[in-house]
Each structure stands twice: as structure tokens, then as C-alpha cells.
Coordinates of C-alpha atoms and ligand atoms in Angstrom, one line a residue:
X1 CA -70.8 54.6 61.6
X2 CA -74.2 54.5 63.2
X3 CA -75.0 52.2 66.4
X4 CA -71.6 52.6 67.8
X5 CA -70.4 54.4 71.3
X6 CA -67.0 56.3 70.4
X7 CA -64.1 56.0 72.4
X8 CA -62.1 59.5 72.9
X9 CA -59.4 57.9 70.8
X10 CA -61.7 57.1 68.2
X11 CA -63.1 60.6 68.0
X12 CA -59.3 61.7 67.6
X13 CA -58.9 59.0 64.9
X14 CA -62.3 60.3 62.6
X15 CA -61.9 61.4 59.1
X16 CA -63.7 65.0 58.8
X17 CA -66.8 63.2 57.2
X18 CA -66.8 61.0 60.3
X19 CA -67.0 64.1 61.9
X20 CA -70.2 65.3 61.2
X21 CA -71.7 62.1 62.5
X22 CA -73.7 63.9 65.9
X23 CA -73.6 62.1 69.2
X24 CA -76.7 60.7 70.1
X25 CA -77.3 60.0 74.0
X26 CA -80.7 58.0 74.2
X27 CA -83.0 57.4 77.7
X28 CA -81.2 54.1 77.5
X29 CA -77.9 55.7 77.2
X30 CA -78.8 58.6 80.0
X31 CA -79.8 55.7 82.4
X32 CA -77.0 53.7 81.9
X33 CA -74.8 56.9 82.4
X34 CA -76.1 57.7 85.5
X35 CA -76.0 53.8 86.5
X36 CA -72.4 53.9 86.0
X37 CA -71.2 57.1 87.8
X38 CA -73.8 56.9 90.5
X39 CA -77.1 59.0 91.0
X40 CA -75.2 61.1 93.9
X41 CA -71.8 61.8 91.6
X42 CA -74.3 62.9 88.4
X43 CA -76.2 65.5 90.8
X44 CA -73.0 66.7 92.5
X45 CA -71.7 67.1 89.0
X46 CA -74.9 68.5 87.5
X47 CA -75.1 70.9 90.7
X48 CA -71.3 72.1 90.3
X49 CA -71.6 72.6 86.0
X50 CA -75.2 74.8 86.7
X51 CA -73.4 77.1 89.7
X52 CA -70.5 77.4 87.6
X53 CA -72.3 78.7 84.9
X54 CA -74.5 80.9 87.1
X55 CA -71.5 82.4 88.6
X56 CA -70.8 84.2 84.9
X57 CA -74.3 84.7 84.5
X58 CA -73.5 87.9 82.3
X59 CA -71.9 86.0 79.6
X60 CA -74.8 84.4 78.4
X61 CA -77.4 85.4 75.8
X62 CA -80.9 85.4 77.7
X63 CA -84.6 85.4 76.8
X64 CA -88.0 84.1 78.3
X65 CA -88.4 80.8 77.3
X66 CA -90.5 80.6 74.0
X67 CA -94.1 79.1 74.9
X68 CA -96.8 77.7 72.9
X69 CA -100.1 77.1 75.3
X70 CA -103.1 75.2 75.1
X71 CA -105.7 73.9 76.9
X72 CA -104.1 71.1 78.0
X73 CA -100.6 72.1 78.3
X74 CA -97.5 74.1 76.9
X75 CA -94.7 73.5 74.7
X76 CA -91.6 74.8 74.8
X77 CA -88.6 75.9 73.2
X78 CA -85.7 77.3 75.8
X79 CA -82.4 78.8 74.4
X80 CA -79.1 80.6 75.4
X81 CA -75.5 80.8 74.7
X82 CA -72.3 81.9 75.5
X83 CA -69.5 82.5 73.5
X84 CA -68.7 78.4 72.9
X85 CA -72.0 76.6 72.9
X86 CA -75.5 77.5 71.5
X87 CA -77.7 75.1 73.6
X88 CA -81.8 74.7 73.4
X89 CA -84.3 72.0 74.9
X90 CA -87.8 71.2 73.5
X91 CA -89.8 70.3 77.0
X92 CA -93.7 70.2 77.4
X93 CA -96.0 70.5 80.5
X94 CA -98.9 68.3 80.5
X95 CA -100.8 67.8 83.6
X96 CA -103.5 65.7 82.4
X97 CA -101.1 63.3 80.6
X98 CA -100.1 60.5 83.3
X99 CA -103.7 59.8 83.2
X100 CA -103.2 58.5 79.7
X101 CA -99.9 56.7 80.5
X102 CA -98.0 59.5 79.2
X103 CA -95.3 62.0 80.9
X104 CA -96.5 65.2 82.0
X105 CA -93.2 66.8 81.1
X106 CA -90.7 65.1 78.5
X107 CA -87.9 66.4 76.5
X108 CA -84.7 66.5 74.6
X109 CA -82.4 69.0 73.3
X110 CA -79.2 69.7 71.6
X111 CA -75.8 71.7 72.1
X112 CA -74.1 73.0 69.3
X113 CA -70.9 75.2 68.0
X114 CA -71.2 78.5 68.3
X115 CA -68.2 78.9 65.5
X116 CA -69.6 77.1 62.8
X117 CA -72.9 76.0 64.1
X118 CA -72.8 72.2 63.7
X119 CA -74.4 70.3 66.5
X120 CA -72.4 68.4 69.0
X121 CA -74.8 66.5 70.8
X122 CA -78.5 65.3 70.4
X123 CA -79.8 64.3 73.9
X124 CA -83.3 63.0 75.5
X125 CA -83.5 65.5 78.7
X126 CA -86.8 64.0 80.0
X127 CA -84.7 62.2 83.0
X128 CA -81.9 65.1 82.5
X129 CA -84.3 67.3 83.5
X130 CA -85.2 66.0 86.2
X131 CA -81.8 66.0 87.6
X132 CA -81.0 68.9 86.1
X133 CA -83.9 70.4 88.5
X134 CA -83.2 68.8 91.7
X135 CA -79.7 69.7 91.3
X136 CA -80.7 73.3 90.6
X137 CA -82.6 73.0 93.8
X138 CA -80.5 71.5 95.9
X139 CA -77.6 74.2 94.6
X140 CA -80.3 77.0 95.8
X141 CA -81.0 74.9 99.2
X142 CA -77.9 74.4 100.4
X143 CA -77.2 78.5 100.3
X144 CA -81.4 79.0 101.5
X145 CA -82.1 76.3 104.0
X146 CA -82.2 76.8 107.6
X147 CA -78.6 75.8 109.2
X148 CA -78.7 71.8 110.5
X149 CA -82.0 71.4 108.5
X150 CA -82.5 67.7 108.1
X151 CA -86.6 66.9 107.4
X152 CA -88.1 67.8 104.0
X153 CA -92.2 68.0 103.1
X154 CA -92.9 67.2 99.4
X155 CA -96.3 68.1 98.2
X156 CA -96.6 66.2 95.1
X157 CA -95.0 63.1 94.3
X158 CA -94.9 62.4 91.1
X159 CA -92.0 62.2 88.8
X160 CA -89.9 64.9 89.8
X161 CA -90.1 63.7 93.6
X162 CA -87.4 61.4 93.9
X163 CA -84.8 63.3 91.9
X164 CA -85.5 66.5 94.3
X165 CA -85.3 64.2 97.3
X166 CA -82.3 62.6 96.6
X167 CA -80.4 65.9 95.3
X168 CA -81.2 67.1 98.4
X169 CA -79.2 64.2 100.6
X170 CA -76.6 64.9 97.9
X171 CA -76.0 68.0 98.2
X172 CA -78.1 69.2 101.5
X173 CA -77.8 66.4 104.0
X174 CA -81.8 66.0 104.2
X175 CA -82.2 62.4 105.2
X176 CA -85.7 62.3 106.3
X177 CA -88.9 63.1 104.4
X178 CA -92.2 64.0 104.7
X179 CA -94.6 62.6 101.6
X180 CA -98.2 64.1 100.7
X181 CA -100.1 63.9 97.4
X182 CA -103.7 63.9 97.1
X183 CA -103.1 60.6 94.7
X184 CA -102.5 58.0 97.8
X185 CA -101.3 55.9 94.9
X186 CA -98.4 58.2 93.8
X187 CA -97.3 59.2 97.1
X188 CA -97.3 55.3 98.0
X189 CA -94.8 54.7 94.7
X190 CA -92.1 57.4 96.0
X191 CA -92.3 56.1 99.2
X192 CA -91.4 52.9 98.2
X193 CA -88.6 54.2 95.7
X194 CA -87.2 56.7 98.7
X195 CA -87.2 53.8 100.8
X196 CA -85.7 51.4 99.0
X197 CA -82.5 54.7 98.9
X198 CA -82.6 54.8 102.6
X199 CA -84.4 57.8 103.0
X200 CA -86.4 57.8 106.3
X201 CA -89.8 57.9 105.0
X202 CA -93.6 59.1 106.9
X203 CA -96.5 59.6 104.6
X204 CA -99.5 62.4 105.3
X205 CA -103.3 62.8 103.7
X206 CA -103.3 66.0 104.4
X207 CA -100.8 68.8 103.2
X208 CA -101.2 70.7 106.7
X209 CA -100.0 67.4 108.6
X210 CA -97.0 66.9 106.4
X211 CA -95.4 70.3 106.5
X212 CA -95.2 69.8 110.1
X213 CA -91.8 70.1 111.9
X214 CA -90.0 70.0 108.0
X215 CA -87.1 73.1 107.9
X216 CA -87.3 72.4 104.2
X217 CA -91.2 72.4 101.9
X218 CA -90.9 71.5 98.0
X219 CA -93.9 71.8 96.4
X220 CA -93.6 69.8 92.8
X221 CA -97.2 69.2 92.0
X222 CA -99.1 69.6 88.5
X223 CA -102.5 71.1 87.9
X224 CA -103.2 73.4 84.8
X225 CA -104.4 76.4 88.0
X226 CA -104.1 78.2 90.3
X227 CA -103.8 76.0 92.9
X228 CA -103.3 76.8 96.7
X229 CA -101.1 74.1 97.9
X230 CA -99.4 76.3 100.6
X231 CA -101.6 78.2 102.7
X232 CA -99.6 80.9 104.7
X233 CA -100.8 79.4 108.0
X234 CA -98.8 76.2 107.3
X235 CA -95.5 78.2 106.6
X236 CA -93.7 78.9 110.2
X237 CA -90.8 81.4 110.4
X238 CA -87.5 80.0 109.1
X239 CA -88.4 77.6 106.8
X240 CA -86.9 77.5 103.2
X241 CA -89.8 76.9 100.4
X242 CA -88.3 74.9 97.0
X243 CA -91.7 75.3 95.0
X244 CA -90.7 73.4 91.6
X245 CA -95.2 73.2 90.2
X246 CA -95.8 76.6 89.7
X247 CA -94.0 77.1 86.1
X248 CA -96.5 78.7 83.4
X249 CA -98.8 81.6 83.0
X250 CA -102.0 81.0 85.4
X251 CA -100.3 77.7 87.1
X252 CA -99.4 78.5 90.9
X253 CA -98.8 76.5 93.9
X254 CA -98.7 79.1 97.4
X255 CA -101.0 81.7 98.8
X256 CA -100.0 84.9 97.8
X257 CA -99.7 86.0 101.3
X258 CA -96.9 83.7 101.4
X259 CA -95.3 85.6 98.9
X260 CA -95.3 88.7 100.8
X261 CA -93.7 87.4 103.9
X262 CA -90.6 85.5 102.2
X263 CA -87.5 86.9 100.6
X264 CA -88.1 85.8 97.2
X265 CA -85.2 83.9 95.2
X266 CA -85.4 83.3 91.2
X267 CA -83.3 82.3 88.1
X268 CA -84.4 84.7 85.8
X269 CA -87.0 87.1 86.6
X270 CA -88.0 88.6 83.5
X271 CA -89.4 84.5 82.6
X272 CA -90.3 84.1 86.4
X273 CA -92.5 87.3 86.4
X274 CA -94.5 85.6 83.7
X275 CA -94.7 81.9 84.8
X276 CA -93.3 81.4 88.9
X277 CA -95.3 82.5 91.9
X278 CA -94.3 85.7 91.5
X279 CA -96.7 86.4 89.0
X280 CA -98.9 87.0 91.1
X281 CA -97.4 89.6 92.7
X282 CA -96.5 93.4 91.5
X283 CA -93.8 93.8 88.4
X284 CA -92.4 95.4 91.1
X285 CA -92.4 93.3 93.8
X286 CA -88.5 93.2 95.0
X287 CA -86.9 89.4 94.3
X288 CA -83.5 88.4 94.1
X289 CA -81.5 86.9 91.2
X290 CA -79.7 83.7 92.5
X291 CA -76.5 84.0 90.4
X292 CA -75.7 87.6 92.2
X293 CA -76.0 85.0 95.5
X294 CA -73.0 83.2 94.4
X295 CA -71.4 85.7 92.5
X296 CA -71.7 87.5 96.2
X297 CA -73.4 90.6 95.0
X298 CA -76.5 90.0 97.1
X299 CA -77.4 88.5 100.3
X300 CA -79.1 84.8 100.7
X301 CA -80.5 84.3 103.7
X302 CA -80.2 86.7 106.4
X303 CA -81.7 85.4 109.6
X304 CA -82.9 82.3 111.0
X305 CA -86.5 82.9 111.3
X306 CA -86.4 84.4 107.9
X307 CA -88.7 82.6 105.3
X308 CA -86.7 82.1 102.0
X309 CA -88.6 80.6 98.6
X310 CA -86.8 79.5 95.8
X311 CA -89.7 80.4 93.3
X312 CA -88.3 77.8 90.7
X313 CA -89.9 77.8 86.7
X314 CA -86.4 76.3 85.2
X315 CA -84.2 78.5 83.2
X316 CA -82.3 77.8 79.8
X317 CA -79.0 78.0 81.6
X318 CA -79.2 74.9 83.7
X319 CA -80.2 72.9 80.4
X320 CA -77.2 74.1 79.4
X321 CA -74.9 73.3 81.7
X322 CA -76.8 69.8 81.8
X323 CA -75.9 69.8 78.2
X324 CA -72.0 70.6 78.7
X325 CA -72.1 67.9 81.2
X326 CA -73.3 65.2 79.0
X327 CA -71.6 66.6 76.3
X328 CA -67.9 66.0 78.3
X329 CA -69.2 62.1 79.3
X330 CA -69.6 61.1 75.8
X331 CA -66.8 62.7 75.0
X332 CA -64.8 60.8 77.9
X333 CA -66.9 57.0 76.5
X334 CA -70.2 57.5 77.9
X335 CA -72.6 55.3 76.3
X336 CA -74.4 56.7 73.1
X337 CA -74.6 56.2 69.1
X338 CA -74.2 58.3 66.3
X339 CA -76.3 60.0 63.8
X340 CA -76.3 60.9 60.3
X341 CA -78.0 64.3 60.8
X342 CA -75.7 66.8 58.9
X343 CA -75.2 66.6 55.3
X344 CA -71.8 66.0 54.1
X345 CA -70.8 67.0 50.6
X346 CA -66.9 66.7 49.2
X347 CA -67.4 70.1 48.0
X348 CA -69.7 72.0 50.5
X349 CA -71.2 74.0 47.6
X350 CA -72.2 70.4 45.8
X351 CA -74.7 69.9 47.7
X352 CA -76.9 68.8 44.9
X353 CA -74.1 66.5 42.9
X354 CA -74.1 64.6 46.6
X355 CA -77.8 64.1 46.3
X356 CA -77.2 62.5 42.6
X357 CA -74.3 60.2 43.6
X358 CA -76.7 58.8 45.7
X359 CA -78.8 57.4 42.6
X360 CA -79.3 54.0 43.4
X361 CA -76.9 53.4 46.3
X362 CA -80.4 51.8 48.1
Ligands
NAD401 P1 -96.3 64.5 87.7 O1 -97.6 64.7 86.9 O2 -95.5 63.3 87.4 O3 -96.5 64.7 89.3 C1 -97.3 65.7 89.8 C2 -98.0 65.2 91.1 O4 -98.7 66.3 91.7 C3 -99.0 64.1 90.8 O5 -98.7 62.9 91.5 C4 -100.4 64.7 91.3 O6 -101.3 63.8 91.9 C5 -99.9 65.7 92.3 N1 -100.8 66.8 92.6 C6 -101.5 67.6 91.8 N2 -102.3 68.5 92.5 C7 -101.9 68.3 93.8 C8 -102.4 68.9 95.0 N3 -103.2 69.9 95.0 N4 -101.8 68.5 96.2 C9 -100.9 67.5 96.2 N5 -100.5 66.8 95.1 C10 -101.0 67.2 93.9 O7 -95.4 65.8 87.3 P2 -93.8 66.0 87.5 O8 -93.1 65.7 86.3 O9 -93.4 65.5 88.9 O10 -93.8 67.6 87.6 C11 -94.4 68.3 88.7 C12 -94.4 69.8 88.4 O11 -93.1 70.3 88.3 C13 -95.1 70.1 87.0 O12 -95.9 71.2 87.2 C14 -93.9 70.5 86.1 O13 -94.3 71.4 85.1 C15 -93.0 71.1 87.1 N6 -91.6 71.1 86.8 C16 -90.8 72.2 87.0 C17 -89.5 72.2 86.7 C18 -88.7 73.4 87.1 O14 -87.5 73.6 86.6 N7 -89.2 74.3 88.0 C19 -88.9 71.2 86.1 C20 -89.7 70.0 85.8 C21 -91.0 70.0 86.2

């Protein structure tokens, strides 16, 4: 049963043993998924699963994402659930790590039953997270941005930057792009890869040339501080900020006067309090809750010369919904194999008589 993609049929076919075989989607798998319905189709469809699920925001089971910090980084653990699915991802944050050849941010995670508990899916959500957060972005722009907006700055561009960029054509129209990073060499590589997509591509030294002009800033860089990567000189009136960096305790990305002249939009604000820009800012400090923006409950943005930030740290719910929506392409063939992860005794209390049946089977 292991090494094997399962056709709908087959699942329908599988003995109840055969059952508790989990599907396995691999960064193999995940790249050939999105290879085969198209980079564009998997944001749309990322974009419409997350909204959907914000839009019944009060069904799910919520909590600050569980962080363990050190020097170097953080590791995390971020849950929820609604009545169906239990769903967590394992992600770290590791600035220092691409100088080492590593990721600064991998992960994976894993949806389950709710009714009996047994996973359904085991899935690497390094690359599903990053288009799990460009589609979360590009949901938020397209309700934020300044109307016929069409030019986006990105201040680091690393390995989120291409994902943000084109979730942004996807789902935003923004065709042209302005690149800055302070590594020449990073900012050199998504130019190359935007390019080679048809994006219409200038590149900056400085972060106060390439804001210029832009209706749309995304900030997505990665530096253990508190950086100031924004200055609130550089931010003119109408402009919609996506600022993706700023995501742990003591790990910002704008100028806190910034802060004070935008209408603030967050996922969840009892996690963004402790690790978005806001922290830096009173407990009190008035920010809106995107879901009550679709759910129409609360305004998004009000007038053109308004300054809107989408003050972005990620939030267990859109790892969910990126969950469900791998979860419904295996089940409809998309590549993966299958793992022998649950035990599987004839009797369910036998556990131990399965363990000595298995005397000398190799
Ligand atoms: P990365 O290390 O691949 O890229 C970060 C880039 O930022 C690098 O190229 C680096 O040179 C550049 N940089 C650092 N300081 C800079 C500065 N002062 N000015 C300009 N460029 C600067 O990291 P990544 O995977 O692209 O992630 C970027 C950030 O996004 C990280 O902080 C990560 O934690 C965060 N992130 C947030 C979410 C979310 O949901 N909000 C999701 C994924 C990643």
C-alpha cells in the first residue's frame, strides 16, 4: 500500500485496514500539484477556501499560536478547528538560516477528523505556505488597495516574494513591480523569476527609491529586530501596506508613526498584539478584524487617501483552509503516497497481540 497515488475509486474500493493508511503529499507532490492546475488556479483556489473560512470565523476554535523562541529563531506549533477538521502546522522562522543553505521558514502539517481523530492528510506546507500567504494577501488587497492600483514595491525579496507577487496579478491585477533588498543578489534572483512570469520588473538600492509611485508596499523581509524598513516619510496618503516580515515578539518592519496614521487590518488580534506591528502600539490601539470585513460587519477602506496596512503574522485558519484544499486534490487524484502511520489491530483493544503477530514477519 505504500508508494502509491490513490485514485477516488480506489479510496471507495479500500478495505477498513486500507483505510488507515494517511495520505502523504510530499514537496514533490505539492510542486507537481501546483504544476498541473496552474500557479494562478491554486492561488485563486487557496484565496477563495481562506475567505470562505474567514467568513464563519466564529465557528472555529482559536488560540495564539504556540511559540518556542531562541536566539536564532522560533518554532511553532499553530492549531484550530471547526466542527469537521482539527488542522495544525509545525513552521519555524529562521533569519540567519539561508546563510547556511537552509530555509528561513519551513513546514508541514496535518488535518485530521474531528469525530474520531484519525488523520487524513500529512502535508509539507513549506511552499503551501507560501501560497497560502500570498493568497491571504492578495484576499486582504483586493478589499484594501487603492481602486485601479496596478504597481507594487517589495522590500525583501526572498522566498516569499514571488508567491506574494504573483497572488497579487491573480487576484489584484498588479502587473508591474518595484524590487528592493539590501542583498543585490536576492533581489537580482526574483527579478529574474518575475520576469521570466511577465511581470514588468525595475529594481532599486534604496528602499526610499522603490516605494516610489507604487499604490501597493509589501514588506516581506527577515531580520531577528526591530527593523525600520518603512519610514513614515516614504508612506504617501492612499497607499495600501501588505507587511508579511514583522511576525514574532521584538521582530518589526515600519515606523511606529506609520502605525498611527493607517487604519490597521489583522487576522487575529489577540496573536497579532503579540507578534505584528501592532505590538508596538497600545493593547488598546483600535484595529480591525478582517473576517468582520467580509462578513460586512466592519468597514475596509473608507477613502482614497486613506492609508490601509494589512499588519500580516499568519493565522492557523489559513493553514487550514490550505489544508482542506489539499486535502479535496488528493482526494480528487492529486499526486501523493501513503503512510503507515496509524496502528491497525483486528481487535482495537489487541493492540499488544498485533505487536506479537508481527514476530518474525522481517
Ligand atoms: P527569506 O530569508 O527567504 O527572505 C528575506 C529577505 O529579506 C532576504 O532576501 C533578506 O536579504 C531581506 N532583508 C532583510 N533585511 C532587509 C532590509 N532591512 N531591507 C531589505 N531587505 C531585507 O525569508 P522569507 O521566507 O521570504 O520570509 C520573509 C519574512 O516573512 C520572514 O520574516 C518570515 O517570518 C515572514 N513570513 C510571514 C508569513 C505571514 O503569514 N505573515 C508567512 C511566511 C513568512
Amino acid at each position: 500500500m505504500n508508494d502509491m497515488t490513490l485514485s477516488p475509486d480506489t479510496l471507495a474500493a479500500l478495505a477498513p485496514s486500507e483505510l488507515a493508511m494517511v495520505p502523504f503529499v510530499s514537496v514533490q507532490d505539492m510542486m507537481r500539484l501546483v504544476h498541473r492546475e496552474g500557479l494562478d488556479t491554486v492561488l485563486r483556489d487557496l484565496a477563495d477556501h481562506i475567505e470562505a473560512d474567514f467568513r464563519r470565523w466564529p465557528e472555529f476554535d482559536k488560540t495564539p499560536r504556540v511559540a518556542s523562541h531562541s536566539r536564532e529563531g522560533v518554532i511553532e506549533l499553530m492549531p484550530t478547528a471547526d466542527a469537521e477538521h482539527y488542522g495544525f502546522k509545525y513552521v519555524n522562522g529562521h533569519p540567519k538560516n539561508t546563510r547556511t543553505g537552509h530555509q528561513t521558514v519551513t513546514a508541514f502539517g496535518v488535518l485530521s477528523s474531528v469525530d474520531n481523530g484519525y488523520p487524513l492528510l500529512l502535508t509539507e506546507m513549506t511552499l503551501l505556505t507560501a501560497l497560502r500567504t500570498a493568497a491571504t494577501s492578495a484576499m486582504v488587497g483586493r478589499r484594501l488597495m487603492p481602486e485601479g492600483a496596478g504597481t507594487m514595491a517589495m522590500i525583501g525579496n526572498g522566498a516569499q516574494c514571488e508567491f506574494q507577487a504573483a497572488a497579487f496579478r491573480a487576484l489584484c491585477g498588479i502587473t508591474r513591480l518595484r524590487l528592493h533588498d539590501i542583498d543585490p543578489a536576492a533581489t537580482a534572483k526574483a527579478a529574474a523569476n518575475l520576469r521570466a512570469q511577465g511581470f514588468e520588473v525595475d529594481t532599486f538600492r534604496s528602499a526610499h527609491e522603490v516605494v516610489e509611485g507604487a499604490q501597493v508596499i509589501t514588506t516581506c523581509t527577515a531580520d531577528k529586530q526591530k527593523a525600520t524598513i518603512l519610514t513614515d516619510n516614504m508612506v504617501g496618503a492612499g497607499v495600501h501596506i501588505n507587511a508579511i516580515g514583522g511576525d514574532c515578539p521584538g521582530k518589526t518592519e515600519l515606523h511606529r508613526d506609520i502605525l498611527h496614521r493607517a487604519s490597521i487590518f489583522v487576522e487575529y488580534p489577540e496573536q497579532t498584539r503579540i507578534e505584528g506591528e501592532i505590538q508596538q502600539l497600545a493593547p488598546d490601539h483600535p484595529v480591525t478584524e478582517f473576517w468582520e470585513v467580509l462578513q460586512g460587519t466592519a468597514p475596509g477602506r473608507r477613502d482614497p487617501r486613506e492609508i490601509t496596512l494589512f499588519d500580516s503574522v499568519g493565522f492557523a485558519i489559513e493553514d487550514f483552509s490550505a489544508l482542506r484544499y489539499v486535502l479535496g486534490r488528493v482526494r480528487a487524484g492529486a499526486p501523493h503516497i501513503t503512510l503507515d502511520m496509524l496502528a491497525d489491530p483486528d481487535d482495537p483493544r489487541d493492540l499488544f497481540g498485533m505487536l506479537e503477530r508481527s514476530k518474525g514477519r522481517g
